[in-house]
PDB file of C-alpha atoms in Angstrom:
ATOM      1  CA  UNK A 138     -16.448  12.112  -0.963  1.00  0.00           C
ATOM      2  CA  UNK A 139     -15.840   9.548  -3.886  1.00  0.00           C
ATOM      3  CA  UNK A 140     -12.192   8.552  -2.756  1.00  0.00           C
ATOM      4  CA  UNK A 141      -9.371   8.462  -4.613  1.00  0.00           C
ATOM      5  CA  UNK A 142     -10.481   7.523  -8.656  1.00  0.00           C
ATOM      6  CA  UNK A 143      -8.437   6.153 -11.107  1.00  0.00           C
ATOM      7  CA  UNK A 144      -8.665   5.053 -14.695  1.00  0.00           C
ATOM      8  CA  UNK A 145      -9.276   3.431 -16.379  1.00  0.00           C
ATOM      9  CA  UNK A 146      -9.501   0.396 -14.371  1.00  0.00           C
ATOM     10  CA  UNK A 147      -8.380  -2.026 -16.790  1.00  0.00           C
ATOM     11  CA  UNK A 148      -5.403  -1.486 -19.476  1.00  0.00           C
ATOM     12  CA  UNK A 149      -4.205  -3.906 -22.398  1.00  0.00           C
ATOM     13  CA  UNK A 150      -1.921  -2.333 -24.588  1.00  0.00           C
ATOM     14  CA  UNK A 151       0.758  -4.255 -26.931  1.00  0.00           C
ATOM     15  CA  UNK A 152       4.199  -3.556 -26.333  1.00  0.00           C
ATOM     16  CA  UNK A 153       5.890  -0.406 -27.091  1.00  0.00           C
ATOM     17  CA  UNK A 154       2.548   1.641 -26.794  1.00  0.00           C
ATOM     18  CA  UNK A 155       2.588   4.343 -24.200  1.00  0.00           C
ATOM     19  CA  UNK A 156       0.233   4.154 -21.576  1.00  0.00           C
ATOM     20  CA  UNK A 157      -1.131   6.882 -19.426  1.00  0.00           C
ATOM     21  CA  UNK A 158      -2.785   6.528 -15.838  1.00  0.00           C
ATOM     22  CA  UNK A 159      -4.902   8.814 -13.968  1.00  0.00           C
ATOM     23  CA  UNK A 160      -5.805   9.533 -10.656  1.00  0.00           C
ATOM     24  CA  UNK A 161      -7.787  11.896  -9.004  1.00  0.00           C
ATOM     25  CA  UNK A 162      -7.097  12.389  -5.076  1.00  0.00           C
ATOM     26  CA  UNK A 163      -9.624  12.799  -1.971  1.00  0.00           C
ATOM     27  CA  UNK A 164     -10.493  16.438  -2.142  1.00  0.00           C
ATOM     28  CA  UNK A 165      -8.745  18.617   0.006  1.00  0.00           C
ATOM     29  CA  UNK A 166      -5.508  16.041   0.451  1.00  0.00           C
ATOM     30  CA  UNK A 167      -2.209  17.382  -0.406  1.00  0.00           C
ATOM     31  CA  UNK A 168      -0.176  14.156  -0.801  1.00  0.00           C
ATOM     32  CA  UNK A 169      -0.553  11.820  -3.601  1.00  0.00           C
ATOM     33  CA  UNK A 170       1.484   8.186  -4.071  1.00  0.00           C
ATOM     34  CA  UNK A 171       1.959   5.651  -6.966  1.00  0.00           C
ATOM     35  CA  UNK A 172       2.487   2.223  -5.763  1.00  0.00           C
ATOM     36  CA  UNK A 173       2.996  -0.704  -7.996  1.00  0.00           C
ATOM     37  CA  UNK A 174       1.540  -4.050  -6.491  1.00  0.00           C
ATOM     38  CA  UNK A 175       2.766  -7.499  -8.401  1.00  0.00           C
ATOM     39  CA  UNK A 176       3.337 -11.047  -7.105  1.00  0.00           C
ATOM     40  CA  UNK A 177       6.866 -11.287  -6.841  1.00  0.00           C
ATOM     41  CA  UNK A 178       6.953  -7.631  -5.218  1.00  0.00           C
ATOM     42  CA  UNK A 179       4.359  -6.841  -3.219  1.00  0.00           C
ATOM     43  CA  UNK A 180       3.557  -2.833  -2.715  1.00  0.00           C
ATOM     44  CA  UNK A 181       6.576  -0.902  -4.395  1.00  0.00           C
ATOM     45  CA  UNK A 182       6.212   3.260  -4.081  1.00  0.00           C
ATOM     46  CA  UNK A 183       6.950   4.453  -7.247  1.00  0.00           C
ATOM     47  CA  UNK A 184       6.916   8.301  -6.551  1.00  0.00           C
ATOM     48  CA  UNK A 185       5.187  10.766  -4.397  1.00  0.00           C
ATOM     49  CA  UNK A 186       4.271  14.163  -4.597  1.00  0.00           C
ATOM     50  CA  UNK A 187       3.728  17.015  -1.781  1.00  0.00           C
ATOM     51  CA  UNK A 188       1.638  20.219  -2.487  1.00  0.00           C
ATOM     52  CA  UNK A 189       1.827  19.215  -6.303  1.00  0.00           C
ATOM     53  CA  UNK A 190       6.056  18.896  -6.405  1.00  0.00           C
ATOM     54  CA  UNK A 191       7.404  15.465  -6.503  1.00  0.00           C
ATOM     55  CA  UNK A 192       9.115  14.841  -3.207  1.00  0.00           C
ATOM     56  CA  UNK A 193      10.706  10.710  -3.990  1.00  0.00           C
ATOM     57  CA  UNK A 194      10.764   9.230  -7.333  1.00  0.00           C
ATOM     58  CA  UNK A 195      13.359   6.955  -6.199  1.00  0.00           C
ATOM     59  CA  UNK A 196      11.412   3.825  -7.015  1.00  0.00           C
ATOM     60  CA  UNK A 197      10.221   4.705 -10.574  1.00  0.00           C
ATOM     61  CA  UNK A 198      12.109   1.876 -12.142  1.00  0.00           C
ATOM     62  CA  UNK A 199      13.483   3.436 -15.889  1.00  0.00           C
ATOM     63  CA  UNK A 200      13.376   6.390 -17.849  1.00  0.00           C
ATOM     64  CA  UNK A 201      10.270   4.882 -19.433  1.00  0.00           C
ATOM     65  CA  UNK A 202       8.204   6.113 -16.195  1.00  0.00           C
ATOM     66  CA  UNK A 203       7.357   9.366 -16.009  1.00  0.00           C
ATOM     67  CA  UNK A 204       4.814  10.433 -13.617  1.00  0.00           C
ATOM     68  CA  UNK A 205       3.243  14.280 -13.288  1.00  0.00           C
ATOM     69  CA  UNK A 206       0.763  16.668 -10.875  1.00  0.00           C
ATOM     70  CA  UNK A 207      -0.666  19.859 -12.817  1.00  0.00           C
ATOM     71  CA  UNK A 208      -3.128  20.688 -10.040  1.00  0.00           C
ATOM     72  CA  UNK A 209      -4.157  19.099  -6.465  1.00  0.00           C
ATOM     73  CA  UNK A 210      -6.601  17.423  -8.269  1.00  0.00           C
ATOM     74  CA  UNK A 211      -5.027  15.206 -10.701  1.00  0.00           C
ATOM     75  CA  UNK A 212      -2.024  13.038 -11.341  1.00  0.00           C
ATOM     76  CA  UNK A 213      -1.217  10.646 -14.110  1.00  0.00           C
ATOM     77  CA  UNK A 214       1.383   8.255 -14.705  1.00  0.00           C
ATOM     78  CA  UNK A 215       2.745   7.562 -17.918  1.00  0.00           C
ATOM     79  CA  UNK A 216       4.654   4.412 -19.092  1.00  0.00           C
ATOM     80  CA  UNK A 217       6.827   4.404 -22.940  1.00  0.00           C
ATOM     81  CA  UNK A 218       7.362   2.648 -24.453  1.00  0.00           C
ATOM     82  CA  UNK A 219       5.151  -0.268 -22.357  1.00  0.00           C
ATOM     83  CA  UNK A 220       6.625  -3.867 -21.643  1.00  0.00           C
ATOM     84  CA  UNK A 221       5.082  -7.021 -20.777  1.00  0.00           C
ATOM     85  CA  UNK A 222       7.503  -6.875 -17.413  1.00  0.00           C
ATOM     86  CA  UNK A 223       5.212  -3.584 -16.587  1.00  0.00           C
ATOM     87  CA  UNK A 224       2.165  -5.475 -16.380  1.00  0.00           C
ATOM     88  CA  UNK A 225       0.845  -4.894 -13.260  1.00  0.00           C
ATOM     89  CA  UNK A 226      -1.308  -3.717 -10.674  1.00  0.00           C
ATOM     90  CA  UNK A 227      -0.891   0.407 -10.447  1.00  0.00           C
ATOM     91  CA  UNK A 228      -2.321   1.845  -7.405  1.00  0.00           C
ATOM     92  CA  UNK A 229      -2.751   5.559  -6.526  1.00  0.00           C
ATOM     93  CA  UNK A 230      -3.473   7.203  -2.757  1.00  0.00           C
ATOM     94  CA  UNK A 231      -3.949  10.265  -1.488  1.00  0.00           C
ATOM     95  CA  UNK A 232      -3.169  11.516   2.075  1.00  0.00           C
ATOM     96  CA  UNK A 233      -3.958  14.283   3.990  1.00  0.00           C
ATOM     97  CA  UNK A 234      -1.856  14.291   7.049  1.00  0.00           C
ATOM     98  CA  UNK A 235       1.851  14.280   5.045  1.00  0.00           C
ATOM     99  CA  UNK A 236       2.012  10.832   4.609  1.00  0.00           C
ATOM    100  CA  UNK A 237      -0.188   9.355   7.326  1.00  0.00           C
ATOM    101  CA  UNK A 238      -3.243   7.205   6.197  1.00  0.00           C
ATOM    102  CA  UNK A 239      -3.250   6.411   2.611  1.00  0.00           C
ATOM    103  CA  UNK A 240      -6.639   6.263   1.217  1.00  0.00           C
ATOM    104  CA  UNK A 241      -5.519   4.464  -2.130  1.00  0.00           C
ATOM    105  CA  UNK A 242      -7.952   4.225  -5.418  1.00  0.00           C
ATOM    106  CA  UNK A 243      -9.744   1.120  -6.847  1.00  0.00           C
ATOM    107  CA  UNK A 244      -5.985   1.007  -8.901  1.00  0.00           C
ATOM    108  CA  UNK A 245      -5.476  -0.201 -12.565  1.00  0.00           C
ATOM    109  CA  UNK A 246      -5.079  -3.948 -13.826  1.00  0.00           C
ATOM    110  CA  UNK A 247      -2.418  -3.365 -16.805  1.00  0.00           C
ATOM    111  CA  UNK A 248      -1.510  -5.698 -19.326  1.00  0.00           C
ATOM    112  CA  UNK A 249       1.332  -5.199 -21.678  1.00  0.00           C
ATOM    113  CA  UNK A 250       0.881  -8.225 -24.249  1.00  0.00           C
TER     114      UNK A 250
ATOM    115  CA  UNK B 100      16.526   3.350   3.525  1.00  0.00           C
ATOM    116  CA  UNK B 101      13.618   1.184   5.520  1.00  0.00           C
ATOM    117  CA  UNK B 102      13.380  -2.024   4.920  1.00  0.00           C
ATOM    118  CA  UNK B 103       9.929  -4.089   6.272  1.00  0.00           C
ATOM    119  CA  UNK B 104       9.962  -8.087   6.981  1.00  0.00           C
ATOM    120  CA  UNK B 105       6.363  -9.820   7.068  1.00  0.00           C
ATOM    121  CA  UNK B 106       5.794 -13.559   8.232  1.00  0.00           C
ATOM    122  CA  UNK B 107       4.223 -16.097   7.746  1.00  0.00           C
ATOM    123  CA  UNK B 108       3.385 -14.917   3.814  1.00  0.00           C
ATOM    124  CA  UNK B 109       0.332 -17.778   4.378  1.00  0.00           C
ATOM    125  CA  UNK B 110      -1.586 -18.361   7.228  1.00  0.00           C
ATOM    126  CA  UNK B 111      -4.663 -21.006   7.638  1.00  0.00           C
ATOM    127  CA  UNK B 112      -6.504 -20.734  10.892  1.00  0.00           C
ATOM    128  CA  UNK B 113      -9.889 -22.048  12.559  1.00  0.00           C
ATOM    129  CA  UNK B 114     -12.624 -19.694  12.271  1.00  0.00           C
ATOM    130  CA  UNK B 115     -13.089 -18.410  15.781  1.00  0.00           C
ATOM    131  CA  UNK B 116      -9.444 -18.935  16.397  1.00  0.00           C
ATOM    132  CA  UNK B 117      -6.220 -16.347  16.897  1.00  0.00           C
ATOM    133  CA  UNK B 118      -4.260 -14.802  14.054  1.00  0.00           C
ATOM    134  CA  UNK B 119      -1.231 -13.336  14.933  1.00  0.00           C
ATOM    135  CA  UNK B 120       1.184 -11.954  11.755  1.00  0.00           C
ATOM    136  CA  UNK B 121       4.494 -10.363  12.173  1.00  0.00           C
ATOM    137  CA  UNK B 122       6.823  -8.029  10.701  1.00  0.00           C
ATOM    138  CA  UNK B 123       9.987  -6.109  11.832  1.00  0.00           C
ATOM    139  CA  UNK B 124      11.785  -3.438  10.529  1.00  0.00           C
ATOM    140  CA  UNK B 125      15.040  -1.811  10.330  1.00  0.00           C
ATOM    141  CA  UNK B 126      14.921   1.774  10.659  1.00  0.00           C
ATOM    142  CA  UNK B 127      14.865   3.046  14.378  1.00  0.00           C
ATOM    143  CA  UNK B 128      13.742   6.716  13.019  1.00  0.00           C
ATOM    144  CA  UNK B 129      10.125   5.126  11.517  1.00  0.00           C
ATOM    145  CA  UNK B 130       7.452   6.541  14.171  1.00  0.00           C
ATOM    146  CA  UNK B 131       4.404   5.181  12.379  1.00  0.00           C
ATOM    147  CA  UNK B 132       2.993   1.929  11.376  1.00  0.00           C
ATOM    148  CA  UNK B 133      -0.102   0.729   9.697  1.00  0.00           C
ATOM    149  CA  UNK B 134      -2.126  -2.764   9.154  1.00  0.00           C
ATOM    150  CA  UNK B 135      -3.558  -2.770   5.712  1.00  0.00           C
ATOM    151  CA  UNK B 136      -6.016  -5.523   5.042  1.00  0.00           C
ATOM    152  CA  UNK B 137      -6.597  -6.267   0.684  1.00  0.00           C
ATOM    153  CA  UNK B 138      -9.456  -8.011  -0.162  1.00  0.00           C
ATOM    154  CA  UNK B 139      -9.018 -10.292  -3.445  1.00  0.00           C
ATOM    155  CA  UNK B 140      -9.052  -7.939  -6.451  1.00  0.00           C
ATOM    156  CA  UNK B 141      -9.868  -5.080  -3.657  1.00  0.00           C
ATOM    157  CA  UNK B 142      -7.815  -1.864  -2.849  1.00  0.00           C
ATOM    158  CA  UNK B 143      -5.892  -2.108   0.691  1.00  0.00           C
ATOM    159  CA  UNK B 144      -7.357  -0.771   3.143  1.00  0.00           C
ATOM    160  CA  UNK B 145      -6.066   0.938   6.515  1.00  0.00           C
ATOM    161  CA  UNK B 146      -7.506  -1.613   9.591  1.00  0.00           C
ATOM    162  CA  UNK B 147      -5.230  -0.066  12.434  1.00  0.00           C
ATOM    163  CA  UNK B 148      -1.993   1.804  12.922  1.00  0.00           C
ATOM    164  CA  UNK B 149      -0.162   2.937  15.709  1.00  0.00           C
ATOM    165  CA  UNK B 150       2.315   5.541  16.257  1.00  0.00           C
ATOM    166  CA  UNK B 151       6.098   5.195  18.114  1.00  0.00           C
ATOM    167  CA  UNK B 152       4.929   6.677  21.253  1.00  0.00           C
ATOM    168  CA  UNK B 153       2.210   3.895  21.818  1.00  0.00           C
ATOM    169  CA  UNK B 154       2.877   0.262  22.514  1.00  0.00           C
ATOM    170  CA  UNK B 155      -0.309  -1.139  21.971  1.00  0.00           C
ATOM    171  CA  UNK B 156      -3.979   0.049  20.642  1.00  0.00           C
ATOM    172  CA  UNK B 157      -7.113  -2.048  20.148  1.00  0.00           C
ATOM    173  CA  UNK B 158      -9.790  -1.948  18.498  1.00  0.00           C
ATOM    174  CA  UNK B 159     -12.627  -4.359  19.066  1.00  0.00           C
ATOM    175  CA  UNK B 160     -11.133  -7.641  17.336  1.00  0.00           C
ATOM    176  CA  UNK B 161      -7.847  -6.029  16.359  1.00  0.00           C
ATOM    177  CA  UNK B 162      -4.822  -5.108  18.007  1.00  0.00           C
ATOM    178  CA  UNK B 163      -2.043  -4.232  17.262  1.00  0.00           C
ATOM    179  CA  UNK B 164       1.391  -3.919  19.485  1.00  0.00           C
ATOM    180  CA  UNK B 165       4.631  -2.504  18.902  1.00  0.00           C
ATOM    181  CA  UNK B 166       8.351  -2.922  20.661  1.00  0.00           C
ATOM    182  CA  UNK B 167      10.560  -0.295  19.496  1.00  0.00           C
ATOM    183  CA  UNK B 168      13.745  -1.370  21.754  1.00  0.00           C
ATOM    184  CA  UNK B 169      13.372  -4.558  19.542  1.00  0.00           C
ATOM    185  CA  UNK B 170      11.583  -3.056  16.239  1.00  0.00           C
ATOM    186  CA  UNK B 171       9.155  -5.491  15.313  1.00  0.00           C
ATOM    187  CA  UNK B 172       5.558  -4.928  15.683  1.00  0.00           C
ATOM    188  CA  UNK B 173       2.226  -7.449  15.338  1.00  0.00           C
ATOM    189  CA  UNK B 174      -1.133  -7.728  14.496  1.00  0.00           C
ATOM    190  CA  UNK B 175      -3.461  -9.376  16.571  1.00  0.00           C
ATOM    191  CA  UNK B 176      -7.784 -11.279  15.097  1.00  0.00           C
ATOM    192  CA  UNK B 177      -9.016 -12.467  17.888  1.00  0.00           C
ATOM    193  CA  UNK B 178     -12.212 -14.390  17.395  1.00  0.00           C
ATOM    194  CA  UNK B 179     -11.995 -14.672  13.103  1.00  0.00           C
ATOM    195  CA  UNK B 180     -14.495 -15.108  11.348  1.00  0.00           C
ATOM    196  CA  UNK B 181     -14.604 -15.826   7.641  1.00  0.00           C
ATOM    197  CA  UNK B 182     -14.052 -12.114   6.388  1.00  0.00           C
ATOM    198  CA  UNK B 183     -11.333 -11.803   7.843  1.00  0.00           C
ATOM    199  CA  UNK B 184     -10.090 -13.432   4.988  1.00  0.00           C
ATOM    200  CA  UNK B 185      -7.754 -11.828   3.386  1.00  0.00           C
ATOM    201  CA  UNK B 186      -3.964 -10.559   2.590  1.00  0.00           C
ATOM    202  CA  UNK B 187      -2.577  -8.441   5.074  1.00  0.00           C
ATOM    203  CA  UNK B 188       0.119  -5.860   4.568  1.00  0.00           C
ATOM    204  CA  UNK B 189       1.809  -4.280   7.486  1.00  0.00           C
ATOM    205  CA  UNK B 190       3.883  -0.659   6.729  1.00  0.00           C
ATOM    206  CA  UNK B 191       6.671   0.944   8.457  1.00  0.00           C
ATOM    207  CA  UNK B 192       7.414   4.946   7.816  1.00  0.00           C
ATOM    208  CA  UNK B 193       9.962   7.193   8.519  1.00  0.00           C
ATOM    209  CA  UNK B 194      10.067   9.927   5.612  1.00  0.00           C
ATOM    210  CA  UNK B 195       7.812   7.517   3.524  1.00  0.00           C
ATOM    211  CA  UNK B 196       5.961   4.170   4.345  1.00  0.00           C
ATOM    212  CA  UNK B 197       7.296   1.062   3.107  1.00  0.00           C
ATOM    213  CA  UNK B 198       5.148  -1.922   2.853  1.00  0.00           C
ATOM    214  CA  UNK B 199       5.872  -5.644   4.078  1.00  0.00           C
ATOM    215  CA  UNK B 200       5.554  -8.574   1.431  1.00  0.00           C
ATOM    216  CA  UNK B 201       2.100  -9.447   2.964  1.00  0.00           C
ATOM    217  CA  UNK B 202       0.395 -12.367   4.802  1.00  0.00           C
ATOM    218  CA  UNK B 203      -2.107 -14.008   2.969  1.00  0.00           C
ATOM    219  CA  UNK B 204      -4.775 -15.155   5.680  1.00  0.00           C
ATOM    220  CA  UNK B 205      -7.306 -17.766   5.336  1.00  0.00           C
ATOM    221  CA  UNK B 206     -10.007 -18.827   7.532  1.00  0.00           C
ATOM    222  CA  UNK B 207     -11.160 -22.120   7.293  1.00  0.00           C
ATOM    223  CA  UNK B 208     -15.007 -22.408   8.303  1.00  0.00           C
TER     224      UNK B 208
END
């Protein structure tokens, strides 16, 4: 199996663009996290879905986020407008036991100028 | 909701000597907990975890142990060596994991 893949894996957008994320789970896993990782932070979950149906989006931060799961194999994560306080690390995992041993993508290096 | 403390946030140590890193947390419901290890510019990665009903598991150099009555838990390098460089996350999870602040390890050669 591949692992969890995201793109892309580098984003610089100017302010007020939208962004969009993807991520594409471990095969066969039927959990699926966004975490946002930045210095002053660490590891924040932003939202996680079960079986497709998000479960906790308690820690997207604004209205801006948005985050969605068509199918068990794909998720994306959208951002708009973007702002420079965005930039970030965004990091996606997949589980298969509920929400036991996250197996989390390569994640994306965004860059809101 | 959970909420995981991680210390030291830097740690320098011998190669071939002991790292030991710490973190508590404040839910008495969380039943699991996982050592993530994040190489520089790397994804974390899952080293060890151990469930509520265990108070310690090894696994060659690392071990981990867990006190419930007093809810902190540690990691435990025995023997480092210069990969074991790295920052270190531990995780706490009741309905969903939350993730210490992170120990950033170094080992000096």
């Amino acid at each position: 199996d591949a692992g969890v893949i995201q793109s892309p894996r580098h984003e610089v957008t100017e302010m007020g663009q939208e962004v969009t994320l993807r991520c594409k789970p471990i095969s066969g896993h039927n959990s699926l996290f966004w975490y946002r990782q930045t210095m002053m932070r660490g590891l924040e979950l932003l939202i996680y879905f079960n079986n497709n149906v998000p479960i906790d989006d308690s820690g997207m931060p604004e209205d801006r986020f948005s985050a969605k799961m068509p199918n068990a194999s794909f998720s994306t994560l959208k951002i708009q407008p973007s702002e420079p306080r965005d930039s970030a690390v965004y990091f996606c995992a997949s589980s298969d036991r509920g929400r036991e041993k996250l197996f989390f993508g390569s994640g994306t290096q965004l860059s809101v100028l | 909701g959970e909420n995981v403390e991680q210390h030291p946030s830097t740690l320098s140590v011998q190669e071939g000597d002991s790292a030991v890193i710490k973190c508590t947390y404040s839910d008495s419901a969380s039943n699991y907990f996982p050592w993530y290890k994040q190489e520089l510019g790397k994804r974390p990665q899952l080293i060890i975890d151990i469930r509520s009903n265990v108070g310690e598991k090894k696994d060659q150099r690392i071990a981990v142990t867990l006190n419930k009555t007093a809810k902190h838990f540690s990691l435990h390098i025995t023997e480092t060596q210069p990969e074991d460089s790295a920052v270190y996350f531990c995780a706490a999870r009741e309905e969903k994991l939350t993730f210490g602040t992170g120990t950033r390890l170094t080992i000096i050669p």
